Amino acid sequence: MNERIWTAGLVIIGDEILSGRTHDKNIAQIATWLQVQGIRLGEVRVVADDQDRIIDAVNTLRTAYDYLFTTGGIGPTHDDITVDAVAQALGVGVIVHPEARAILERYYADKGGLNEGRLRMARVPDGAQLIPNRMSGAPGIKIGNVFLMAGVPHITAGMLDALTGTLEGGAPLLTETIGSWVAESEVADLLREAEKAHDGCQIGSYPFFREGKVGANFVIRSTSADALASCTDTLCEGLGERGWDFTPGGI
Amino acid sequence: MNERIWTAGLVIIGDEILSGRTHDKNIAQIATWLQVQGIRLGEVRVVADDQDRIIDAVNTLRTAYDYLFTTGGIGPTHDDITVDAVAQALGVGVIVHPEARAILERYYADKGGLNEGRLRMARVPDGAQLIPNRMSGAPGIKIGNVFLMAGVPHITAGMLDALTGTLEGGAPLLTETIGSWVAESEVADLLREAEKAHDGCQIGSYPFFREGKVGANFVIRSTSADALASCTDTLCEGLGERGWDFTPGGI
């Protein structure tokens, strides 16, 4: 059975990531969340706060994947240009969303009220819906298959919670991890043969160095629980006492 | 004076990043290192362990930027396909590099010797030079303006050390950071006007939440120390007692 595979692209908008100042946490957070929804993250692009580069990345990835997420650039300041760039990418105008304005009015009622900067956070591409933000008022934005999220990871986490279960996905990718105190270069043949022998399984090999010793984690991925179990057994047999089963199931 | 600006692209090759299993550390590490070399990271793409996607990203970014770095996929196992993909992107063959082979023979002399998997790590695109790896033997690879680095961050760190000072760059981008217990939405006007008044300065605004309070860091970037100081003064004056100077100079 060939199941429909659902995919997503991610555009991280932020000079602060490209300068090395801020360590991105959204890639892993969104990737993990997507897995649970049965959606695979296919590609990430980190681009500068630059209208043309955002437009180019958004238009490429929203057509290449089922869903497109962006993070960053939806705040109140002059460097927050994501809404305008996405609107231009989609060929629509920008409007002040009445519900977003009402949310912000309530949120800022005891914080000095709305001003020009705060009102910017009510602007959305024409035709968009809001994604609730229980952390800090200003909502995320959904238009078509494009989802505009915050740059601050814990705000994005809240927005992802709000979206949980609302996106169509396929069978979640199941994973087994086998840890071992073996250099991956010793078992390259075993890994290749095990993958070849199990249709629909992928094996990734991730070396590590701990306690002065070389080891590797072998991650087996499949949408089929049976294939996954069989491939894991093959690897465990091949590794013998050198391998140990790490995470029984899970992501 | 319009100084030449040197730029780099980065391709992160790795299913383990896209699955959310591994939190990427190479973007921040390479971005920070590039800043010190006077080179700006212009774009990052995270792609799957897939030949065509790697080729596409490599060819796009190596022509769009002065330098291109890749991380991941240069190990001994079947999922390490970066060398083949880059060779194909560049239209050259793959050879076993004699010096790389000699390095690996020495490194594995007391670890069971070379085998097929380990020998894979001596393969390079025809015409490539080696980047020393003092951590684990297998070298990085330089060919033209393309630099192939390890996926494991501390190995890449060693390779970056080996490259330090060898790449032509421009004036380093200088940075000042002003922290403040102010919501960025209160000072959006101040930020916009200060940036407009200082040619060649960019101001980024990065909100945070700590101790139950809202704050923001304002990062001013310029290659001119004078412009940077003047813009920082303007912001500090505007923020008054709400702002504090964070990092005097530095990245």
CSV table of C-alpha atoms in Angstrom, one decimal, chain A residues 15-21 23 27-28 31-32 35 41-48 53 65 75-80 108 115-118 121 136 152 154-155 177 183-186 188-189 191-192 195 202-207 209 217 219 221, chain B residues 15-21 23 27-28 31-32 35 41-48 53 65 75-80 108 115-118 121 136 152 154-155 177 183-186 188-189 191-192 195 202-207 209 217 219 221:
chain,number,residue,atom,x,y,z
A,15,ASP,CA,18.9,38.1,10.9
A,16,GLU,CA,19.5,37.1,14.5
A,17,ILE,CA,19.8,33.4,13.5
A,18,LEU,CA,22.1,34.2,10.5
A,19,SER,CA,24.4,36.3,12.7
A,20,GLY,CA,24.8,33.5,15.2
A,21,ARG,CA,23.4,35.6,18.0
A,23,HIS,CA,20.4,29.7,18.5
A,27,ILE,CA,13.4,23.8,13.6
A,28,ALA,CA,13.5,21.0,16.2
A,31,ALA,CA,9.9,19.2,13.2
A,32,THR,CA,8.9,17.2,16.3
A,35,GLN,CA,6.0,14.2,13.1
A,41,LEU,CA,9.4,18.3,7.4
A,42,GLY,CA,11.0,18.2,4.0
A,43,GLU,CA,13.2,21.4,3.9
A,44,VAL,CA,14.1,24.4,6.0
A,45,ARG,CA,15.4,27.7,4.7
A,46,VAL,CA,16.8,30.4,7.0
A,47,VAL,CA,16.6,33.8,5.3
A,48,ALA,CA,17.4,37.4,6.2
A,53,ARG,CA,14.3,36.7,0.0
A,65,TYR,CA,5.3,21.0,0.0
A,75,GLY,CA,6.0,41.5,15.8
A,76,PRO,CA,5.4,45.3,16.2
A,77,THR,CA,8.7,46.8,15.0
A,78,HIS,CA,10.1,48.0,11.7
A,79,ASP,CA,12.1,44.8,11.1
A,80,ASP,CA,8.8,42.7,11.2
A,108,TYR,CA,-3.1,46.0,25.9
A,115,ASN,CA,-0.4,52.3,19.4
A,116,GLU,CA,0.9,52.2,15.9
A,117,GLY,CA,3.4,49.5,16.5
A,118,ARG,CA,1.0,47.3,18.4
A,121,MET,CA,0.3,43.0,14.8
A,136,SER,CA,1.2,37.2,24.4
A,152,VAL,CA,10.0,33.4,20.1
A,154,HIS,CA,7.6,29.4,23.6
A,155,ILE,CA,5.0,31.6,21.8
A,177,THR,CA,16.9,4.0,18.1
A,183,ALA,CA,32.4,3.1,15.6
A,184,GLU,CA,29.9,3.4,12.7
A,185,SER,CA,32.8,2.7,10.4
A,186,GLU,CA,32.9,-0.8,11.8
A,188,ALA,CA,28.7,0.3,7.7
A,189,ASP,CA,28.1,-3.0,5.8
A,191,LEU,CA,23.6,-0.9,8.2
A,192,ARG,CA,23.5,-0.9,4.4
A,195,GLU,CA,18.3,-1.1,5.1
A,202,GLN,CA,15.5,4.1,6.5
A,203,ILE,CA,18.5,3.8,8.8
A,204,GLY,CA,20.4,6.8,9.9
A,205,SER,CA,23.8,6.6,11.6
A,206,TYR,CA,24.8,9.3,14.1
A,207,PRO,CA,28.2,9.0,15.8
A,209,PHE,CA,31.9,10.7,21.6
A,217,ASN,CA,23.1,5.8,17.5
A,219,VAL,CA,17.9,5.4,14.0
A,221,ARG,CA,12.4,5.0,10.5
B,15,ASP,CA,17.4,13.8,8.0
B,16,GLU,CA,18.1,13.8,11.8
B,17,ILE,CA,17.7,17.6,11.9
B,18,LEU,CA,14.5,17.5,9.8
B,19,SER,CA,13.0,14.8,12.0
B,20,GLY,CA,13.5,17.0,15.1
B,21,ARG,CA,15.7,14.3,16.7
B,23,HIS,CA,19.0,20.0,17.6
B,27,ILE,CA,24.1,27.1,12.1
B,28,ALA,CA,25.0,29.3,15.2
B,31,ALA,CA,27.5,31.9,11.7
B,32,THR,CA,29.6,33.1,14.6
B,35,GLN,CA,31.4,36.9,11.5
B,41,LEU,CA,26.0,34.2,6.5
B,42,GLY,CA,23.3,35.0,3.9
B,43,GLU,CA,21.1,31.9,3.9
B,44,VAL,CA,20.9,28.4,5.3
B,45,ARG,CA,19.1,25.5,3.8
B,46,VAL,CA,18.4,22.2,5.7
B,47,VAL,CA,17.9,19.4,3.2
B,48,ALA,CA,17.3,15.7,3.5
B,53,ARG,CA,18.0,18.0,-3.1
B,65,TYR,CA,27.3,33.6,-2.3
B,75,GLY,CA,31.1,9.8,7.3
B,76,PRO,CA,31.6,6.1,6.5
B,77,THR,CA,28.0,4.8,6.2
B,78,HIS,CA,25.5,4.3,3.4
B,79,ASP,CA,23.6,7.5,4.3
B,80,ASP,CA,26.8,9.6,3.8
B,108,TYR,CA,42.9,3.4,12.2
B,115,ASN,CA,37.8,-1.2,5.8
B,116,GLU,CA,35.4,-0.3,3.0
B,117,GLY,CA,33.4,2.0,5.1
B,118,ARG,CA,36.4,3.8,6.5
B,121,MET,CA,36.0,8.9,4.1
B,136,SER,CA,38.7,12.1,14.5
B,152,VAL,CA,29.1,16.4,14.5
B,154,HIS,CA,32.8,19.5,17.8
B,155,ILE,CA,34.4,18.0,14.8
B,177,THR,CA,23.2,45.1,22.2
B,183,ALA,CA,7.9,46.0,25.4
B,184,GLU,CA,9.2,46.4,21.9
B,185,SER,CA,5.7,47.6,20.9
B,186,GLU,CA,6.2,50.7,23.1
B,188,ALA,CA,8.7,50.8,17.7
B,189,ASP,CA,8.9,54.5,16.6
B,191,LEU,CA,13.8,52.0,16.7
B,192,ARG,CA,12.5,52.9,13.2
B,195,GLU,CA,17.8,53.2,12.1
B,202,GLN,CA,20.5,48.0,11.1
B,203,ILE,CA,18.5,47.6,14.3
B,204,GLY,CA,17.0,44.2,15.2
B,205,SER,CA,14.4,43.9,18.0
B,206,TYR,CA,14.2,40.7,20.0
B,207,PRO,CA,11.6,40.4,22.7
B,209,PHE,CA,10.0,37.1,28.8
B,217,ASN,CA,17.1,43.3,23.3
B,219,VAL,CA,20.8,44.7,18.5
B,221,ARG,CA,24.8,46.2,13.5
